[in-house]
Coordinates of N, CA and C in Angstrom, one line a residue:
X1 N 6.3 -11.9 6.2 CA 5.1 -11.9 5.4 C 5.2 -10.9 4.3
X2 N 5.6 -9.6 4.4 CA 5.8 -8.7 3.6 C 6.3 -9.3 2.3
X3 N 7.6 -10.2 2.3 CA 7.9 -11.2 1.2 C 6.7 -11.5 0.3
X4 N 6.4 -11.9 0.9 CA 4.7 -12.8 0.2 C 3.6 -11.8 -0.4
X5 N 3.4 -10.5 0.1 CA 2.7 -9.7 -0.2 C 2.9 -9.1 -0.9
X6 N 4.3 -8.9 -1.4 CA 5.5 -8.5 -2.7 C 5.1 -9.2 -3.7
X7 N 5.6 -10.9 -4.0 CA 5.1 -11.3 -5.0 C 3.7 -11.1 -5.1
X8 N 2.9 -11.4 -4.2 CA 1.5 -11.6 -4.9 C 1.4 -10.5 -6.0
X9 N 2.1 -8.8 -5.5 CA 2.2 -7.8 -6.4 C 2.4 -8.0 -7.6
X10 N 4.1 -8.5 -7.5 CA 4.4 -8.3 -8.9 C 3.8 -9.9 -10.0
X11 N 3.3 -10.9 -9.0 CA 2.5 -11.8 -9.9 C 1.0 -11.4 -9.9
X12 N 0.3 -10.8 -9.6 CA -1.4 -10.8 -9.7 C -1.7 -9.8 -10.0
X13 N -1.3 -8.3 -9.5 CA -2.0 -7.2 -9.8 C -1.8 -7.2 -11.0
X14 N -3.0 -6.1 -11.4 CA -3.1 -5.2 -12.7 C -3.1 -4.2 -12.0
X15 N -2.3 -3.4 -11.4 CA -2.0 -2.1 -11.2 C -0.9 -1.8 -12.0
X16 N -0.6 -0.6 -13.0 CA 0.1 0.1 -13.4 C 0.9 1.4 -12.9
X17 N 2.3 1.6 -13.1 CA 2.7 2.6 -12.8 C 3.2 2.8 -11.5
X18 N 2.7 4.4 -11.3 CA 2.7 4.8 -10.3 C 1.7 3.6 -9.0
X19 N 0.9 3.5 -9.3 CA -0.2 2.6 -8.3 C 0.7 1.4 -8.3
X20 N 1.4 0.5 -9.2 CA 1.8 -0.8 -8.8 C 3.0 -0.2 -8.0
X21 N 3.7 0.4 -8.0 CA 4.9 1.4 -6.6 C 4.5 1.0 -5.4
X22 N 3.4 1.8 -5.4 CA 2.5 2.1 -4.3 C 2.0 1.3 -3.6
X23 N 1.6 0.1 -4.3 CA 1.1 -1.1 -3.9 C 2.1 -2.0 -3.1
X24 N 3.4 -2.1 -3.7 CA 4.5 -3.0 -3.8 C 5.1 -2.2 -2.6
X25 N 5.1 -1.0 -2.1 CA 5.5 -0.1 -0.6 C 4.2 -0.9 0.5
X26 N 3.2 -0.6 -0.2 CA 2.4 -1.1 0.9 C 2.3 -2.5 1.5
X27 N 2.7 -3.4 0.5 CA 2.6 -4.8 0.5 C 3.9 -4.8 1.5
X28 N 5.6 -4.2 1.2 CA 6.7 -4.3 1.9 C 6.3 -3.8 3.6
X29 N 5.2 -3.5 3.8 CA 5.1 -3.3 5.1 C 3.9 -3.9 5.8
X30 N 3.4 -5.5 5.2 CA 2.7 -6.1 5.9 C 3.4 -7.0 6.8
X31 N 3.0 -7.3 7.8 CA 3.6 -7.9 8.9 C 3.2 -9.4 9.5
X32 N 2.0 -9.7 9.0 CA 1.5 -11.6 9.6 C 0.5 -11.6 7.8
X33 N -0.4 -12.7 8.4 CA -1.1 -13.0 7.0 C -2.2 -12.6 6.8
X34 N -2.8 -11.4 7.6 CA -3.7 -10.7 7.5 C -3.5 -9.9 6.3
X35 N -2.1 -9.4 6.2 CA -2.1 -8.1 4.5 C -2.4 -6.7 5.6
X36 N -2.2 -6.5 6.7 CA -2.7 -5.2 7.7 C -1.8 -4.8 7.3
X37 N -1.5 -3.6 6.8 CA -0.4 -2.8 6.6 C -0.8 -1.1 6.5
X38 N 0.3 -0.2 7.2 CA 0.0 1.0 8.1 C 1.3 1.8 6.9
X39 N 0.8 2.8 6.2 CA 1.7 3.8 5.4 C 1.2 5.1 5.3
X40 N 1.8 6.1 6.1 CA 1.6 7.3 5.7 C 1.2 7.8 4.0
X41 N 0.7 8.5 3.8 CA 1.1 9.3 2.9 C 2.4 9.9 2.7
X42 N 2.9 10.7 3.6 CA 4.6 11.5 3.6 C 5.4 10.1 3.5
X43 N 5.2 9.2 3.8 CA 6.2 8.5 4.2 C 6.4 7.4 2.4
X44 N 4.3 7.2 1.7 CA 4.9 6.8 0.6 C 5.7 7.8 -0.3
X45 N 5.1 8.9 -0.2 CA 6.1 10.1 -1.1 C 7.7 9.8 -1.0
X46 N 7.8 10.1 0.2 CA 9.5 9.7 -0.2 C 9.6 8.0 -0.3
X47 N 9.5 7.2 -0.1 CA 9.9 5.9 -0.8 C 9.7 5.9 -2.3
X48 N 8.6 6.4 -2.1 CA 8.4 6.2 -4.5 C 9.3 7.7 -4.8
X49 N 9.2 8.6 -4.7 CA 9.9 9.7 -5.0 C 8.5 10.4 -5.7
X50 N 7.7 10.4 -5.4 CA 6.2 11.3 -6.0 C 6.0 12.3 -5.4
X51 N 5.1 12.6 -5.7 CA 4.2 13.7 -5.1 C 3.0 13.3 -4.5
X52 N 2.8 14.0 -3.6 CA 1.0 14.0 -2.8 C 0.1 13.4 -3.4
X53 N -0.2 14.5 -4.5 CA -1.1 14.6 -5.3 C -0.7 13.1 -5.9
X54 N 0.6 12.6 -6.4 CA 0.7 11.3 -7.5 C -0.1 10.3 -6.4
X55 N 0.8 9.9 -5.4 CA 0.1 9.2 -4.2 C -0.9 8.8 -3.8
X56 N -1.7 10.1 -3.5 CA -3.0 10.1 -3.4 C -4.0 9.4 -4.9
X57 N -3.7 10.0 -5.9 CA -4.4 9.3 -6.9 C -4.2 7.5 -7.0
X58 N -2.5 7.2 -6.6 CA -2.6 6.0 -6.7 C -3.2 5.1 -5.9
X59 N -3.4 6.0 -4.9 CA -4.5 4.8 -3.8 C -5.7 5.0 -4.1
X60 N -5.8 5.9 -4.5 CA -7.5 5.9 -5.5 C -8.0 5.0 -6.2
X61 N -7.0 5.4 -7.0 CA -6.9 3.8 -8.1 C -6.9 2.4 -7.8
X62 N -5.7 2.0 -6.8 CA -6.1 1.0 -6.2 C -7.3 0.2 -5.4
X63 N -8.0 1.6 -4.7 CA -9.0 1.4 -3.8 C -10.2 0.9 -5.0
X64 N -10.3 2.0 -6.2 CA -11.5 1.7 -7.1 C -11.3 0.3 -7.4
X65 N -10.0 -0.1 -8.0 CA -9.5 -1.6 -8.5 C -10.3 -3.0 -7.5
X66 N -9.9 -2.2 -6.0 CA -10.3 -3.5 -5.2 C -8.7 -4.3 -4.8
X67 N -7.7 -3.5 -5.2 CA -6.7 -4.0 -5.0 C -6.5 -3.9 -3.3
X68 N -6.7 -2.4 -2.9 CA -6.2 -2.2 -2.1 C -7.6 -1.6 -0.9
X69 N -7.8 -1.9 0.1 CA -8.9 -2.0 1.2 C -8.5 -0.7 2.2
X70 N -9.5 0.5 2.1 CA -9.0 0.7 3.3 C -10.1 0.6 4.3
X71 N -9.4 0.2 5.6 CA -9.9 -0.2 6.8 C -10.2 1.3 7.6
X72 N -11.2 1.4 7.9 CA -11.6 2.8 8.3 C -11.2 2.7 10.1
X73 N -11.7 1.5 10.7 CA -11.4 1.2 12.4 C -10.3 1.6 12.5
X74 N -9.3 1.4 11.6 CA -7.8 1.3 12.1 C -6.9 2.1 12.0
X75 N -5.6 2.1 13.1 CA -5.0 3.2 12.7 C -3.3 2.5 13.6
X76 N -2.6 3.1 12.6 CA -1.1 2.7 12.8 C -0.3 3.4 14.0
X77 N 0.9 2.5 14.5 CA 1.3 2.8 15.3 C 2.0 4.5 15.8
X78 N 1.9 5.2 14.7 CA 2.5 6.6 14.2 C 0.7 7.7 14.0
X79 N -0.3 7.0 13.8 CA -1.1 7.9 13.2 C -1.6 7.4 12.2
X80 N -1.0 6.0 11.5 CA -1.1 6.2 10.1 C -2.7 5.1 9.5
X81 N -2.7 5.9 8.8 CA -4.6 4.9 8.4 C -4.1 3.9 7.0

């Protein structure tokens, strides 16, 4: 599924930059057709090569966009929201 959630990235979003990274990490770790997908913070830092601070803004961004949902119930097999 993760496949799937890649394109829709690089075909649909308007996320720029640092946030379309970010997005395109997140998407690589959806797992059925729900789009449920579990990423640290530390863990996007080192996949994009950023900072905290860049990361954090880009899920900001995202979340303002509507690109990206976060689910407050839930929580990843590690801790991760």
């Amino acid at each position: 599924m993760s496949h799937d959630a890649r394109a829709w990235v690089w075909d649909h979003s308007r996320s720029k930059g640092t946030a379309r990274l970010i997005l395109v990490l997140i998407a690589d770790r959806c797992v059925d057709d729900r789009c449920i997908a579990y990423a640290s913070v530390t863990a996007l830092m080192k996949r994009a090569n950023a900072s905290r601070s860049a990361v954090r803004a880009a899920v900001d961004k995202l979340i303002a966009s509507g690109e990206l949902v976060w689910l407050d119930d839930r929580q990843g097999p590690r801790g991760e929201r």
